[in-house]
Coordinates of C-alpha atoms in Angstrom, one line a residue:
Chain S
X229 CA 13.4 225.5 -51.1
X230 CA 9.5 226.0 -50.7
X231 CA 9.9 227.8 -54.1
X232 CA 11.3 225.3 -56.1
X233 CA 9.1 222.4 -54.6
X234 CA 5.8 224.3 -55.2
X235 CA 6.9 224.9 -58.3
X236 CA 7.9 221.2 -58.7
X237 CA 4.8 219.9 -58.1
X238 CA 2.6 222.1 -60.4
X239 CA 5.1 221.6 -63.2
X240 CA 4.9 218.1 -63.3
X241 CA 1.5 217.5 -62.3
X242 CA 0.5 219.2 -65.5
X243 CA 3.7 217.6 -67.3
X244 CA 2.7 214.4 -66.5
X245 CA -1.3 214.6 -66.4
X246 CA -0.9 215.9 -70.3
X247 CA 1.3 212.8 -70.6
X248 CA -0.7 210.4 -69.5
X249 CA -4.5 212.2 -70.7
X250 CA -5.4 212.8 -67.6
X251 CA -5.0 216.9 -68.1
X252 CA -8.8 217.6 -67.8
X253 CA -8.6 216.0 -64.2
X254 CA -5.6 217.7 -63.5
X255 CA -7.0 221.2 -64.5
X256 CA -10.4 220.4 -62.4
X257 CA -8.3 219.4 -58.8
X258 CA -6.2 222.5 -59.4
X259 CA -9.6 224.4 -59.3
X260 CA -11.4 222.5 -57.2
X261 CA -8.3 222.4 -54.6
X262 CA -8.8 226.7 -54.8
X263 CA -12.2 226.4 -53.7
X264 CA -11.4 224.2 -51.2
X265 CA -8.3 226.6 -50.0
X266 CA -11.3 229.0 -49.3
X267 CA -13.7 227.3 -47.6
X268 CA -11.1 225.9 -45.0
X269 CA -10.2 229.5 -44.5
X270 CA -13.4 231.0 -44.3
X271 CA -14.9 227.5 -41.7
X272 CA -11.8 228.9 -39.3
X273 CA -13.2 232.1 -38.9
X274 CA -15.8 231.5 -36.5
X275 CA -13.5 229.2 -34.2
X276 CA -10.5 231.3 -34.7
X277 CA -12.4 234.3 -33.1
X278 CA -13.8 232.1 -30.3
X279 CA -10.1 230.8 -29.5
X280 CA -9.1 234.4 -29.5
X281 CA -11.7 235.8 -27.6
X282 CA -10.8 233.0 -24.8
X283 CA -7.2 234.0 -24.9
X284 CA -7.5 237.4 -24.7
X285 CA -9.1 237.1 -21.5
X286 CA -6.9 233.8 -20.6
X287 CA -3.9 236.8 -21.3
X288 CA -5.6 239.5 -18.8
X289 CA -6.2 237.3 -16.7
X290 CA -2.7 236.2 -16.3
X291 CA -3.0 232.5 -16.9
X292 CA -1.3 232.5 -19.8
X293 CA 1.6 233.9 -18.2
X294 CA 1.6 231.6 -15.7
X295 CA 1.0 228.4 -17.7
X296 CA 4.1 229.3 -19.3
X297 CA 5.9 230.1 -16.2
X298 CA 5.0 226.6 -15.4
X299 CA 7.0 224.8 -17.5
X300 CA 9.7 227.1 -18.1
X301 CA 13.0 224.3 -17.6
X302 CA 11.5 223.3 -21.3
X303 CA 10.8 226.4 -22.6
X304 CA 13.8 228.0 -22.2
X305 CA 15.8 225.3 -24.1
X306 CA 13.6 225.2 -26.9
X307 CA 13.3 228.7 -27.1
X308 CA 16.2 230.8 -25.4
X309 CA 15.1 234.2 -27.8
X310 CA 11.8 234.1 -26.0
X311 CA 11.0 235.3 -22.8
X312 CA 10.1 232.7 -20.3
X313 CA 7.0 235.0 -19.0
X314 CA 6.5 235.9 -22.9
X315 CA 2.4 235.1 -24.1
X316 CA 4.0 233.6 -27.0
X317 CA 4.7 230.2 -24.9
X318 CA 1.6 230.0 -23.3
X319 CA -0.1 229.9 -26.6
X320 CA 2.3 227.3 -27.9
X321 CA 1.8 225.2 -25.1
X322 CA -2.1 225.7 -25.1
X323 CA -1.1 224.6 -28.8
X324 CA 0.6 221.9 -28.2
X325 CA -1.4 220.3 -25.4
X326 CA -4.5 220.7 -28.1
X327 CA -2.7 218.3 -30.8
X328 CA -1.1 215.6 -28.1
X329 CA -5.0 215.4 -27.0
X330 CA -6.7 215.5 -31.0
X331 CA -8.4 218.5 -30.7
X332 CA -7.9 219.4 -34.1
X333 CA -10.3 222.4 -34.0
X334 CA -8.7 224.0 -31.2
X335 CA -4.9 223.4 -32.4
X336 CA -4.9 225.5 -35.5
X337 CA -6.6 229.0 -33.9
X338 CA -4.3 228.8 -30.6
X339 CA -1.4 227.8 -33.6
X340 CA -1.2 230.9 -35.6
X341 CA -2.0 232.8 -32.3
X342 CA 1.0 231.7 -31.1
X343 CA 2.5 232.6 -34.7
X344 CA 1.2 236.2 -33.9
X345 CA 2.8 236.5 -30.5
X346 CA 6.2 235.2 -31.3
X347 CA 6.0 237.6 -34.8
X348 CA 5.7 240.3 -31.7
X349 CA 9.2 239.8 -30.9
X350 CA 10.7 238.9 -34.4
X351 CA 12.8 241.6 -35.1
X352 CA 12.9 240.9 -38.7
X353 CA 9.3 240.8 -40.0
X354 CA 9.6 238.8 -43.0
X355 CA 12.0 236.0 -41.4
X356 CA 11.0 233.3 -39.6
X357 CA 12.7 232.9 -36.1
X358 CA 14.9 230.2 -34.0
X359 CA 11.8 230.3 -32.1
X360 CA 8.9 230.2 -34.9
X361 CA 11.2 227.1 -36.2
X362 CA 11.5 225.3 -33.4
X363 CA 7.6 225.7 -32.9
X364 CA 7.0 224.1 -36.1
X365 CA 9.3 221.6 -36.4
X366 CA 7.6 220.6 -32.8
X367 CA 3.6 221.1 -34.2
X368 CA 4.6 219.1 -37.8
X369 CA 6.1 216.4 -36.3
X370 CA 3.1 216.0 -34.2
X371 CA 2.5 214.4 -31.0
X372 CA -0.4 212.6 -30.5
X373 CA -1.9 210.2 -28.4
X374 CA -4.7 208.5 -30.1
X375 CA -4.9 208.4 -33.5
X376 CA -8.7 208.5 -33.0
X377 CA -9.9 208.7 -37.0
X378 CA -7.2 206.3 -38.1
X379 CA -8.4 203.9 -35.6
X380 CA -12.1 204.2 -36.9
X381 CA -11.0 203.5 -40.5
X382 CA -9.1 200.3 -39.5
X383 CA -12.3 199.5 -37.2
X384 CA -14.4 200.0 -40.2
X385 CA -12.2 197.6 -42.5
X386 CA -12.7 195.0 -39.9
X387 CA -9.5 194.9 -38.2
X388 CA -9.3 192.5 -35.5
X389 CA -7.5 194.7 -32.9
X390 CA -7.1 198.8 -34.1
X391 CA -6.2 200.1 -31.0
X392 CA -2.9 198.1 -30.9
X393 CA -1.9 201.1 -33.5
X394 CA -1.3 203.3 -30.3
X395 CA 1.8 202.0 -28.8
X396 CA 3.8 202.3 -32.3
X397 CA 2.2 205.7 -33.2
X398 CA 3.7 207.2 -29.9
X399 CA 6.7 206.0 -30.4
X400 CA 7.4 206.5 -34.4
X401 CA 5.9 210.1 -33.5
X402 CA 8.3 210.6 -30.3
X403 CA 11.1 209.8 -33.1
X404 CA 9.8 212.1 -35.2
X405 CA 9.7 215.0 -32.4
X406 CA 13.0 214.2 -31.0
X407 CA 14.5 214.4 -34.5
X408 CA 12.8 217.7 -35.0
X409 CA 14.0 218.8 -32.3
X410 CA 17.4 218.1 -32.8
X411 CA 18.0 218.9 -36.6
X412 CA 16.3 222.3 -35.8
X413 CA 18.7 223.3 -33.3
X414 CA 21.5 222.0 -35.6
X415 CA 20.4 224.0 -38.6
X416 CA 19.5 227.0 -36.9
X417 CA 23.3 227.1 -36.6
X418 CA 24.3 226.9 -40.5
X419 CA 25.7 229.4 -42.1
X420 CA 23.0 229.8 -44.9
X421 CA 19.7 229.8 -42.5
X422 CA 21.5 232.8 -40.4
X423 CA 18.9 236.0 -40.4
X424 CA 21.0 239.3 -42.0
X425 CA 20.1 241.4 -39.7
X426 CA 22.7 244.4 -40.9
X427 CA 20.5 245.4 -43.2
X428 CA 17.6 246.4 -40.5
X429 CA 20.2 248.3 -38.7
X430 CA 20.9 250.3 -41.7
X431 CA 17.6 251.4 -42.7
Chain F
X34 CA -7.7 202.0 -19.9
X35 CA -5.1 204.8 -21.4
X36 CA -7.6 205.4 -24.1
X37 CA -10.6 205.6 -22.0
X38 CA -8.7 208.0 -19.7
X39 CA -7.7 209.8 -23.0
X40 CA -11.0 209.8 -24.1
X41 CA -12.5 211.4 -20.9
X42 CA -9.6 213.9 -21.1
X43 CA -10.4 215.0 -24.8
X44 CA -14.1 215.3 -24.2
X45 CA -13.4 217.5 -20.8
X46 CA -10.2 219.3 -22.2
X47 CA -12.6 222.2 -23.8
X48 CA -15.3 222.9 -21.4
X49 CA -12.6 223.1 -18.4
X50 CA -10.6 225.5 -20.6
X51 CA -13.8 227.8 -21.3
X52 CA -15.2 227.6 -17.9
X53 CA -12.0 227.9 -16.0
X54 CA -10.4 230.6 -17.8
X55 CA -13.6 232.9 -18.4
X56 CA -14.2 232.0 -14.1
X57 CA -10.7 232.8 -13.3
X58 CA -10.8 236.2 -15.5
X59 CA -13.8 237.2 -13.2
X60 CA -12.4 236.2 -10.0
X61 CA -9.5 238.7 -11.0
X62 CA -11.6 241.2 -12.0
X63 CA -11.3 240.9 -15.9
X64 CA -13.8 242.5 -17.9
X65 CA -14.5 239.3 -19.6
X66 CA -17.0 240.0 -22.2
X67 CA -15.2 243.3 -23.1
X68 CA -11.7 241.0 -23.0
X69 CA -13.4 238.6 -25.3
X70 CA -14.4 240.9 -28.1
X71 CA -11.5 242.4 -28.1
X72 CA -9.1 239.5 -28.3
X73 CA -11.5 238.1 -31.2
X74 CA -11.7 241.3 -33.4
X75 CA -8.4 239.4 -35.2
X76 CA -9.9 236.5 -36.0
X77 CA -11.6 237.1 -39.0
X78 CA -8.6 239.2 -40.7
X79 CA -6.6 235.6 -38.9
X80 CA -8.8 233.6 -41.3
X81 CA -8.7 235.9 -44.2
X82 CA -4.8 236.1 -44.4
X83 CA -4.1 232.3 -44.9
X84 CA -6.2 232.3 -47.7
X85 CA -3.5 232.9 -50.5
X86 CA -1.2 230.4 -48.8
X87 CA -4.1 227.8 -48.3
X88 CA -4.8 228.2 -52.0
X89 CA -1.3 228.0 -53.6
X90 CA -0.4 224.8 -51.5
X91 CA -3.6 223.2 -52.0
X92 CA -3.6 223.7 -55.7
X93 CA -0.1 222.7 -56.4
X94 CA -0.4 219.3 -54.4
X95 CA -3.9 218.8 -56.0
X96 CA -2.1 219.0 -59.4
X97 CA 0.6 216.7 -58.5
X98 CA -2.0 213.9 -57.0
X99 CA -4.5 214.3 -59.6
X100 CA -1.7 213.6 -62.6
X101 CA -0.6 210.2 -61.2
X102 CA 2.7 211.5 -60.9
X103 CA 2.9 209.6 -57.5
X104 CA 3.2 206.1 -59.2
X105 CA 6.2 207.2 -61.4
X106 CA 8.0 208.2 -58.2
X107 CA 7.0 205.0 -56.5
X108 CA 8.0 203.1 -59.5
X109 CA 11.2 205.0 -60.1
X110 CA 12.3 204.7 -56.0
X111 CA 11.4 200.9 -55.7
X112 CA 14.9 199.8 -56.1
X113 CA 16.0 202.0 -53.2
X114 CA 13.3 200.9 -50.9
X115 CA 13.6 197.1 -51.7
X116 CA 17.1 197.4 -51.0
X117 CA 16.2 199.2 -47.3
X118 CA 13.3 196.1 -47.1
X119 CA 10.6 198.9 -47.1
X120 CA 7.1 197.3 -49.4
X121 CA 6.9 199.5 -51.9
X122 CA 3.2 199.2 -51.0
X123 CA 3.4 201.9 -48.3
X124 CA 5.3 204.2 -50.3
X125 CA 2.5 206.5 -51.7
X126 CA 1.9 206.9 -47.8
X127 CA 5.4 208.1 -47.6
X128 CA 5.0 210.5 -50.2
X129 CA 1.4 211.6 -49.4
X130 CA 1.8 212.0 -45.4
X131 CA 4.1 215.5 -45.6
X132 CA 2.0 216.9 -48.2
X133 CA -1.6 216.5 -47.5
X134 CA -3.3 215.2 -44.5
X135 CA -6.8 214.5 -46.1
X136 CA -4.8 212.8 -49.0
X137 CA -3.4 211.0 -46.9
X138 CA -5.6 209.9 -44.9
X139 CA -7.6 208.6 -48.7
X140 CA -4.1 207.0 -49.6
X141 CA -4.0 205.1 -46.5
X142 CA -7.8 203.5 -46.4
X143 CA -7.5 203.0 -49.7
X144 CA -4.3 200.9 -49.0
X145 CA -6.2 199.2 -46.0
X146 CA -9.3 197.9 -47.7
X147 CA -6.9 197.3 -50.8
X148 CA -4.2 194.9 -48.6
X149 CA -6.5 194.3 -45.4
X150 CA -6.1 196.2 -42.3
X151 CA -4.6 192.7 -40.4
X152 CA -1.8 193.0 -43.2
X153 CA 1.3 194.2 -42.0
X154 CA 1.6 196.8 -44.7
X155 CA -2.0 197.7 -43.3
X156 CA -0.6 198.2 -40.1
X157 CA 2.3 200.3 -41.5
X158 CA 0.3 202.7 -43.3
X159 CA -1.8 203.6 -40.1
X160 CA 0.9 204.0 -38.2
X161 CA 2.7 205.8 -40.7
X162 CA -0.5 208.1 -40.5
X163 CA -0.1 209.6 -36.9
X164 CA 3.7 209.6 -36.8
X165 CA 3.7 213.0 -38.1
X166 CA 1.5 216.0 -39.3
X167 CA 1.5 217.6 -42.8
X168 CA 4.7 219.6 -43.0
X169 CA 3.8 221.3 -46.0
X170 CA 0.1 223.0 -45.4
X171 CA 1.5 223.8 -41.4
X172 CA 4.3 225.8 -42.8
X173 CA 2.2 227.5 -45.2
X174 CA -0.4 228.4 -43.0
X175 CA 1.4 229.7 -40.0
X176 CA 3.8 231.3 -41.9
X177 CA 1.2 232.8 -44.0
X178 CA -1.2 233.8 -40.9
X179 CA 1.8 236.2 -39.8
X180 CA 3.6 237.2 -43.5
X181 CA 7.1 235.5 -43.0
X182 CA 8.0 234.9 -46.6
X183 CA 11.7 233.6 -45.4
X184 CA 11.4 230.5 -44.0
X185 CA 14.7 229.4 -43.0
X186 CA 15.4 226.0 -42.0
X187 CA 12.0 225.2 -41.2
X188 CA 10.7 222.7 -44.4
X189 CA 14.2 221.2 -44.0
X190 CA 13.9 220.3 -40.7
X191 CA 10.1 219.4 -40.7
X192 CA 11.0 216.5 -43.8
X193 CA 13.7 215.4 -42.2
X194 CA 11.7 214.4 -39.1
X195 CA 8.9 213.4 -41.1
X196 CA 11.7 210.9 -43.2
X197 CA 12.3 210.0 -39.5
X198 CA 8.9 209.4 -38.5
X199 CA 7.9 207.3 -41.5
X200 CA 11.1 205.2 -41.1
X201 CA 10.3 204.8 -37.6
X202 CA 7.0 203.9 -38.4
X203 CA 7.8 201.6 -41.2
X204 CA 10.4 199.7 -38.8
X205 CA 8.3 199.5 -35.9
X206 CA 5.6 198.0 -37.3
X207 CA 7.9 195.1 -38.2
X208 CA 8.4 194.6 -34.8
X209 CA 5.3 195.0 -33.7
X210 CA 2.8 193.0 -36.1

């Protein structure tokens, strides 16, 4: 699916910018938007190995075990393959708890580490998991409380009330959650998104 | 008051989480510095393996938004969404939101100052804005960060709740402005 979408929107983005004369645009966003690719990489390093560093010792320390431990009713519905006590959920609540609150920075670094500790227990290394699925279906969906920036940009039109954006956003988002949730733990069952896993046991 | 208390919790969420869990590693007899280094060795390799993800999504929906293919589709799906009493105003939103959140986030001020942010399609766009994240550029970086190149039913399941959320959104907003 991601192949033929990707592919999709290249295609006719240059289809219809020749169409329509706007190809020389069309060429300068697609190298512009590789530039860009880069530097959003390269600006996470430095807080991706502060957020590391922190949960590394968050891990020795035991914290993350026990934040997990915390709220493991949840987190062993979501995710029955992982371990209740596994780092792997502490990271995706530590996750979690950083996109409900906006902390944009901090989501992303504590985000793929929790990618990294759930890869740990993914038996089949280029397959995404129940677990990795669930996870993301959860992040994309997004939870969050105050739509702080979109706020600022009605303020700054002039709106007469922004904040009354709030009480909608939670519950459009809560939809959007609860539907993740749900068509995740459907489609995990499908016979077409089942992991082969013969073929490890063969090699 | 909620977003006050928010507020307070946002600004306070990092320093407690530094302080606390470097303090508790000591009172448990972490070595803390040596724990740190070693837990942020990865992050630079971290940062350096989404690259090739980051780039082929980002260039792909740059291409498609810098073509103005996202008026033909708006054009070409205004029959269905005047039938379901959606404005066809806040359908580059729809389109945008899953894709790209900085697009997005252009697509909906533009749409503000364009229609008035005391409109009610003003009010549908921002909504539409925080009702869910950018399906697209999550999967490919998280994926990416950890090499899964089989995906499952993850995109499926991350449009179909962003369809929900936009719906949601859309409807709500009628309600509520």
């Amino acid at each position: 699916m991601i192949n033929i979408i990707w592919a999709a929107l290249l295609i006719i983005g240059f289809v219809v910018g020749a169409a329509t004369g706007n190809l020389d645009a069309v060429t300068d966003a697609a190298i512009e938007n590789a530039e860009t690719g880069v530097s959003i990489a390269l600006g996470l390093i430095g807080i991706m190995t502060l957020w590391l560093g922190i949960m590394k010792i968050a891990e020795d320390a035991g914290i993350v075990q026990k934040l997990a431990n915390l709220i493991k009713p949840i987190t062993t519905r979501l995710f029955p393959d992982v371990p209740a006590d596994h780092p792997a959920i502490g990271a995706v609540i530590m996750n979690l708890a950083a996109n409900i609150l906006g902390l944009g920075n901090a989501a992303t670094p504590l985000g793929l580490k929790a990618m990294q500790e759930l890869q740990k227990i993914n038996k089949k290394k280029d397959t995404a998991t129940d677990a990795m699925v669930m996870f993301l279906a959860i992040n994309t969906s997004s939870v969050t409380l105050i739509p702080a920036s979109t706020i600022g940009i009605l303020s700054a039109a002039g709106a007469t009330n922004p904040t009354d954006i709030i009480g909608p956003t939670i519950i459009a988002t809560t939809v959007s959650t609860v539907v993740a949730v749900i068509a995740t733990k459907i489609m995990q069952k499908l016979p077409r998104y089942q992991i082969e896993y013969e073929k490890i046991k063969n090699e | 008051m909620f977003i006050s208390i928010i507020e307070a919790i946002s600004r306070y969420a990092i320093p407690v989480v530094f302080v606390g869990i470097v303090g508790f590693g000591l009172a448990k007899r972490v070595k803390v510095y040596e724990s740190f280094t070693e837990g942020a060795k990865e992050g630079f390799y971290t940062a350096v393996r989404i690259i090739p993800f980051l780039v082929a999504m980002l260039v792909a929906i740059g291409v498609f938004r810098a073509s103005g293919a996202m008026d033909l589709l708006t054009n070409a799906l205004s029959p269905v969404t005047n039938a379901l009493g959606i404005e066809g105003e806040t359908l580059p939103m729809a389109f945008m939101r899953p894709l790209s959140g900085g697009g997005a986030q252009g697509v909906m001020t533009e749409i503000i100052n364009t229609h008035g942010p005391d409109t009610l399609i003003g009010r549908t766009v921002a909504v539409m804005m925080g009702s869910t994240e950018t399906t697209f550029y999550v999967l490919a970086v998280y994926f990416g960060s950890v090499a899964i190149k089989k995906t499952r039913h993850a995109l499926p399941a991350g449009l179909l709740a962003d369809l929900a959320g936009l719906l949601a959104a859309i409807y709500i907003s009628k309600i509520f402005f």
